[in-house]
Coordinates of C-alpha atoms and ligand atoms in Angstrom, one line a residue:
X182 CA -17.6 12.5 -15.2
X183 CA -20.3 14.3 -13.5
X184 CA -19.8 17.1 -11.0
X185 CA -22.7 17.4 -8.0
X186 CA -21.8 19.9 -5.2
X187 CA -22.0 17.9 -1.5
X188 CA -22.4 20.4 1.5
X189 CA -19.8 19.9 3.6
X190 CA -17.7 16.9 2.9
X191 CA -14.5 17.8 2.7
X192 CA -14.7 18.9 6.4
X193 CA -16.2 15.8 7.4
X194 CA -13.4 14.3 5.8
X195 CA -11.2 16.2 8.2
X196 CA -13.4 15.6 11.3
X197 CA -13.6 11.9 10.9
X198 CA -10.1 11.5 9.1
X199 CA -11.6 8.3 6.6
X200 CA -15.0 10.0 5.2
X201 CA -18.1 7.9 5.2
X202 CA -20.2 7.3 1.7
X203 CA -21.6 10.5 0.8
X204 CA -23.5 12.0 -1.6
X205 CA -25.0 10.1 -5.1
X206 CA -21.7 8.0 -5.9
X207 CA -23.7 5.3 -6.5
X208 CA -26.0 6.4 -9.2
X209 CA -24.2 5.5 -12.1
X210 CA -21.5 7.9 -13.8
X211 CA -24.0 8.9 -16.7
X212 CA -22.8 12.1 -18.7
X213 CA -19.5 12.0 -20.3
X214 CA -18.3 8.7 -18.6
X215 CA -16.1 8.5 -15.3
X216 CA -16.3 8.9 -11.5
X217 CA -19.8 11.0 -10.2
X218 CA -17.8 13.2 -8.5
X219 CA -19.0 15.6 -6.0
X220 CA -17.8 18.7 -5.3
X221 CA -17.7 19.7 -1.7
X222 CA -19.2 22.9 -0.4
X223 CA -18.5 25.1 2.5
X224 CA -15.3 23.1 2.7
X225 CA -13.2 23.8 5.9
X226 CA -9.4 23.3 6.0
X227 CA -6.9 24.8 8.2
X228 CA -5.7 28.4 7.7
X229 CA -2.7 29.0 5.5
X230 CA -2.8 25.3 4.5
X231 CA -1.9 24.7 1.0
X232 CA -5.2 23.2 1.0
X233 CA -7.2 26.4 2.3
X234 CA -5.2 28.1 0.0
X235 CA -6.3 26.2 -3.2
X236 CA -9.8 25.8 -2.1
X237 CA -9.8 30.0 -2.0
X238 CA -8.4 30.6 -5.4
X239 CA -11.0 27.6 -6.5
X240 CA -8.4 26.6 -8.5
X241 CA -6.0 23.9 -9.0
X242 CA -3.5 22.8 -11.9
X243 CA -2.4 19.2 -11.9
X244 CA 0.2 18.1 -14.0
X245 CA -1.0 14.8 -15.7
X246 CA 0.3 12.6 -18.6
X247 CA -1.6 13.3 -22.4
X248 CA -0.3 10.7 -24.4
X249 CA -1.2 7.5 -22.2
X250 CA -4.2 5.9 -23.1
X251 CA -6.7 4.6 -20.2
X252 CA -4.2 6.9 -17.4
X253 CA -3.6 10.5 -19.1
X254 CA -4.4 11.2 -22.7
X255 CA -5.5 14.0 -24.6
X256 CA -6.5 13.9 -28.2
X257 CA -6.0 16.4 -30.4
X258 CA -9.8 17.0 -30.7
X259 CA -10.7 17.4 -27.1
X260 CA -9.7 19.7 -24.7
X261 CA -9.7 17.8 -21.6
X262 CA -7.9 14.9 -21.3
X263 CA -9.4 11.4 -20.1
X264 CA -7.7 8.4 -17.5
X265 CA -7.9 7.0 -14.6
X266 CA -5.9 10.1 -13.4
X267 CA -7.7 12.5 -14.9
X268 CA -10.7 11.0 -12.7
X269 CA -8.5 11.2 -9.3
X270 CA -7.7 14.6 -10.0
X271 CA -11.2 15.1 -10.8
X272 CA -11.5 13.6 -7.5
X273 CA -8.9 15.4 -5.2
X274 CA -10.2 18.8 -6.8
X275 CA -13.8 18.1 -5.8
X276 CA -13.4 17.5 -2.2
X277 CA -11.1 20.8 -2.2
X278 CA -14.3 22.2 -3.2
X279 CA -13.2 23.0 -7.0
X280 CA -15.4 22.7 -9.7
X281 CA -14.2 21.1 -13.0
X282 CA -13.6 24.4 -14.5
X283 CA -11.6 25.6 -12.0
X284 CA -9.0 22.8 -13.1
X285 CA -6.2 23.2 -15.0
X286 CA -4.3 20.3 -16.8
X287 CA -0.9 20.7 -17.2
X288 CA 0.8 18.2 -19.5
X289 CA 4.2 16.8 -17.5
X290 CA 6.3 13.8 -19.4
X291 CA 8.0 11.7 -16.1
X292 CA 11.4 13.7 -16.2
X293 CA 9.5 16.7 -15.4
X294 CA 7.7 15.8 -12.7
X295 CA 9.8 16.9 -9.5
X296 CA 10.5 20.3 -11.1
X297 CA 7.4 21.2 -11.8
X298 CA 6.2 20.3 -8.4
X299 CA 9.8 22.4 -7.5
X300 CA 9.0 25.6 -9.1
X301 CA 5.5 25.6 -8.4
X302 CA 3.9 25.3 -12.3
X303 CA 1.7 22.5 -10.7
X304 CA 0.2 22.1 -7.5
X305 CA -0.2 18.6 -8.1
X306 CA 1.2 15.6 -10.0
X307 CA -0.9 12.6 -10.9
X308 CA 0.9 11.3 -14.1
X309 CA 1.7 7.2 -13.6
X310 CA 4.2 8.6 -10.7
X311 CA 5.9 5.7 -8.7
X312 CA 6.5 6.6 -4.8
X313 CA 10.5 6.3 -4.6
X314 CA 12.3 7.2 -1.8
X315 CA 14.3 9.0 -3.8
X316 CA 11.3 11.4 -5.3
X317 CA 10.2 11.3 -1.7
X318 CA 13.7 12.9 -0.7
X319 CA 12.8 16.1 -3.1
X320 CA 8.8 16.6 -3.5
X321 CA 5.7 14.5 -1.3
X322 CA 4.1 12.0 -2.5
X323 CA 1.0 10.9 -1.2
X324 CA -0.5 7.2 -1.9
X325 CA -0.3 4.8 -3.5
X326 CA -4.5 4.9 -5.6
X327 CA -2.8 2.1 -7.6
X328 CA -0.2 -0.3 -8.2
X329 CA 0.8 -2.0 -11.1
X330 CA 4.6 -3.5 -12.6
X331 CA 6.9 -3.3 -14.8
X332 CA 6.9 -5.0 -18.2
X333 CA 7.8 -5.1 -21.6
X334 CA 6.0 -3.9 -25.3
X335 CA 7.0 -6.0 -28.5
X336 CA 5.9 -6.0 -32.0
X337 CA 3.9 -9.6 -31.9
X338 CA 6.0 -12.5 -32.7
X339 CA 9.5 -10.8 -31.4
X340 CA 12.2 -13.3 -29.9
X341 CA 11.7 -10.9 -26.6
X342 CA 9.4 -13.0 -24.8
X343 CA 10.2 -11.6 -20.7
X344 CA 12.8 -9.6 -19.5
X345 CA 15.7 -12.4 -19.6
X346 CA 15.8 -11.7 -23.1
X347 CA 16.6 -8.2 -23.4
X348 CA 20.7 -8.3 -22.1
X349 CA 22.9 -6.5 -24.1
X350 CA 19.6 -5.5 -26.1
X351 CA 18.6 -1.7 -26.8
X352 CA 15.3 -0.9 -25.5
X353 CA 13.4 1.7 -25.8
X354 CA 12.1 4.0 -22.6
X355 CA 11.7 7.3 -21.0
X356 CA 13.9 9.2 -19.4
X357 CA 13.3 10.3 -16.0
X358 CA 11.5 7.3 -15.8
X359 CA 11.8 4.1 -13.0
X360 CA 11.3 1.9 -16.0
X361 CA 14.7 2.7 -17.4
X362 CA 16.3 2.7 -14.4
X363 CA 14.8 -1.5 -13.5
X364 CA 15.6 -2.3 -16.9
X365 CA 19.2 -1.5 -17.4
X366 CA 20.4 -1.8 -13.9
X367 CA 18.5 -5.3 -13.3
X368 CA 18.7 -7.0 -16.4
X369 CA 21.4 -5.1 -18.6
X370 CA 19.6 -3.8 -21.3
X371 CA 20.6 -0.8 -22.7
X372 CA 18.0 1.7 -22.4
X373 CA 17.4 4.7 -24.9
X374 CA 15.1 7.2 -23.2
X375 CA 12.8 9.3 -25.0
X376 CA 10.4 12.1 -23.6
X377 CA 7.0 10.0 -23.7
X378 CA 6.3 6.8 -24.4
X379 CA 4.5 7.4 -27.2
X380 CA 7.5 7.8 -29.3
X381 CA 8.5 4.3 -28.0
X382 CA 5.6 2.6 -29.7
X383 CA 6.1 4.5 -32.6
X384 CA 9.6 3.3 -32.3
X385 CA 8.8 -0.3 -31.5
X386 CA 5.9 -0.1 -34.6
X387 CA 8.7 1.3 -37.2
X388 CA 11.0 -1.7 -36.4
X389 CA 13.7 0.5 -34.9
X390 CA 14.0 -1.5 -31.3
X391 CA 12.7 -5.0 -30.2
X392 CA 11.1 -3.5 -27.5
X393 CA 9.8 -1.2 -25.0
X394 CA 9.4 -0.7 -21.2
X395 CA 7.6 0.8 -18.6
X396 CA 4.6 0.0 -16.7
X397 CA 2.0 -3.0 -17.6
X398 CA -1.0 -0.5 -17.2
X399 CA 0.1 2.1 -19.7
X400 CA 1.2 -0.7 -22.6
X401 CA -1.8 -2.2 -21.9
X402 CA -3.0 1.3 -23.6
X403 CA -1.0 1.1 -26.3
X404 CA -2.0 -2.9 -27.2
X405 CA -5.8 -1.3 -27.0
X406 CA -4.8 1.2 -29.7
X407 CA -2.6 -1.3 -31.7
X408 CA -4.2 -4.8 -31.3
X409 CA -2.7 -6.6 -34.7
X410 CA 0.8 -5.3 -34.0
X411 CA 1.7 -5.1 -30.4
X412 CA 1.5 -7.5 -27.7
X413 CA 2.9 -7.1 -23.8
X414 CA 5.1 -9.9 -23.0
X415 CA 6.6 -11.5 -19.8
X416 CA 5.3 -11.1 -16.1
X417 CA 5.5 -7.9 -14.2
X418 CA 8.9 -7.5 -13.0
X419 CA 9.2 -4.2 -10.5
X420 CA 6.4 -3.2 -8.0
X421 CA 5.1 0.5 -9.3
X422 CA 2.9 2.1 -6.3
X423 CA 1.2 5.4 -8.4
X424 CA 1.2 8.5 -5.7
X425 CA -0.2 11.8 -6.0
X426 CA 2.8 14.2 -5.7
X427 CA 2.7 17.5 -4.1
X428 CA 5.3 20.4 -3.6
X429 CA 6.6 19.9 -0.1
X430 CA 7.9 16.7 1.2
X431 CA 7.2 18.2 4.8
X432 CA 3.8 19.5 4.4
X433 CA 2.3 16.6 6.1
X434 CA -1.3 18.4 6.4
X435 CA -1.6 17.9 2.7
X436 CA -0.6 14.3 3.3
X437 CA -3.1 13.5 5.2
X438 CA -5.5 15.5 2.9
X439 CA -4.8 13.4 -0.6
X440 CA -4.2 10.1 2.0
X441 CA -8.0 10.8 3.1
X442 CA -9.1 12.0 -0.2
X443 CA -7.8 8.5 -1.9
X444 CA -9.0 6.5 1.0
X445 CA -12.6 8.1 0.7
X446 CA -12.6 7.3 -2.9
X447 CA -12.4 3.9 -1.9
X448 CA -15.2 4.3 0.2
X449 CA -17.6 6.1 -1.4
X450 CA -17.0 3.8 -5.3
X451 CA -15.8 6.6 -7.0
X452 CA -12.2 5.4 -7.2
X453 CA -13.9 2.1 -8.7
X454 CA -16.5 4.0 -10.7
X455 CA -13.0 5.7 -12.1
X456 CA -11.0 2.6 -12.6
X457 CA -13.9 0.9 -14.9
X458 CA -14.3 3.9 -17.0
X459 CA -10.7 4.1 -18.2
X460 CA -8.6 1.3 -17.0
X461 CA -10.7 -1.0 -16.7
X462 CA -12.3 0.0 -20.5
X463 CA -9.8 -3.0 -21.9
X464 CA -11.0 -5.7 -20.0
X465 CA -9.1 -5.7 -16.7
X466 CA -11.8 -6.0 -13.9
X467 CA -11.2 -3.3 -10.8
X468 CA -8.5 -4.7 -8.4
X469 CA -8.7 -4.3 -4.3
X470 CA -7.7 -0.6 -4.3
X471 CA -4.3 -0.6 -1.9
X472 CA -3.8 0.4 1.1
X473 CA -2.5 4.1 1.5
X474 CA 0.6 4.9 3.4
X475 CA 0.9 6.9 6.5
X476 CA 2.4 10.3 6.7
X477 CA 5.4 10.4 8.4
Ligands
LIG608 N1 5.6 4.6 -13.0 C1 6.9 4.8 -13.5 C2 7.5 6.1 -13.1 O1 7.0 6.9 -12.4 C3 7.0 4.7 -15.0 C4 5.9 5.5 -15.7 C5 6.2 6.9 -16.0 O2 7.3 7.2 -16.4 O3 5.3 7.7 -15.9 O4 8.6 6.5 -13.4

């Protein structure tokens, strides 16, 4: 991740609504690895918008995930923790004109998303967090930046081969999570939910369940980290569109903001400079970024 400072662009990007290539995005993501982000200057956003407000204070906390490899995860050695959301909210915090020090990285597991967002601990969420209708109901979400699907973690050579196999089977999941939801209300597994997934591989790797569930991109993280022992099985069997969740559902200014922010990512390569420095690190080339949903 590099951080160069781009007069201007984040009120071009609310002039033009989509914002055109600019700056150096192209030059290669040299030091440290990541997007080549740049960070806006003289940035101009309406007054009293949340996003005046946080380009002020040049500061932002953003509530990400630390124990998923490739998406959020933070080793005990570093300080800052490394993903493909790590790299949006590197993103979304340089165009609010916010330097990567004025970033703070607030570790949420999925069942605390909403109230954090709620009670104001983070300002934003990007932590492998589906748009639902019914998170939509309670806190925004803006996006999708990525989709991916549902499927299932087993230790290699388990009789779980797909989803059809699980009935009437304890797996292992997270609770707060649309994985456990999909899993035990469409194909009648019984789902245990833990606080991260990371205890479900541990889980899964000590023999205690047959398998695990969530998202294909994050236990594609955990095969990385465990290639001899664990293998993702079965197609993808739920749509997951990842958002970027902010604290209120009607503030349709900062909508539009993280809707252009994402779209200009696409634009300008960083969002694909970010995918194939995390994600795309096991093998899995950069898909067509999707298309981001209108603001009501
Ligand atoms: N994307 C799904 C969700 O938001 C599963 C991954 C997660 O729990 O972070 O619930």
């Amino acid at each position: 991740m590099r951080f160069t400072r781009t007069k201007a662009a984040a009120a071009a990007l609310l002039l033009t609504g989509a914002l055109a290539a600019c700056g150096d995005a192209g030059s290669g993501g040299s030091s440290g690895g990541g997007a080549d982000v740049d960070v806006a200057e003289d940035t101009k956003f309406p007054a009293g918008s949340t996003m005046a407000e946080l380009a002020e204070a040049g500061e932002i906390t953003i509530g990400v995930k630390f124990d998923q490899p490739g998406i959020g995860f933070k080793s005990a050695a570093s300080d800052e923790p490394v993903g493909f959301d790590i790299e949006m909210g590197k993103i979304v915090a340089g165009t609010l004109g916010i330097e990567a020090d004025g970033i703070t990285w607030e570790e949420t597991i999925s069942d605390n998303r909403e109230p954090f967002l709620q009670e104001g601990k983070v300002d934003i969420v990007i932590a492998s967090y589906s748009i639902t209708d019914e998170r939509r109901a309670v806190v925004g979400q803006a996006g999708p930046y990525y989709v991916t699907g549902q499927q299932l973690l087993v230790a290699k050579g388990s009789d779980v081969q797909g989803p059809e196999d699980v009935k009437g089977k304890e797996v292992c999941s997270v609770t707060g999570s649309t994985s456990i939801e999909t899993i035990e209300k469409e194909y009648g597994a019984t789902a245990r939910g833990f606080g991260t997934y990371s205890e479900c591989v541990q889980q899964v790797l000590n023999g205690s369940f047959d398998a695990m569930t969530t998202d294909g991109a994050i236990l594609l993280g955990y095969v990385a980290e465990n290639p001899d022992e664990l293998e993702v099985v079965g197609e993808a069997f739920s749509e997951e569109r990842y958002g970027i969740g902010y604290q209120d559902p009607k503030d349709t200014e900062m909508c539009q903001f993280l809707s252009d922010t994402i779209e200009a990512s696409y634009q300008d390569g960083t969002w694909k400079q970010a995918f194939e420095a995390t994600l795309g690190q096991s093998g899995v080339e950069a898909p067509e970024p999707p298309k981001v949903d209108p603001c009501a």
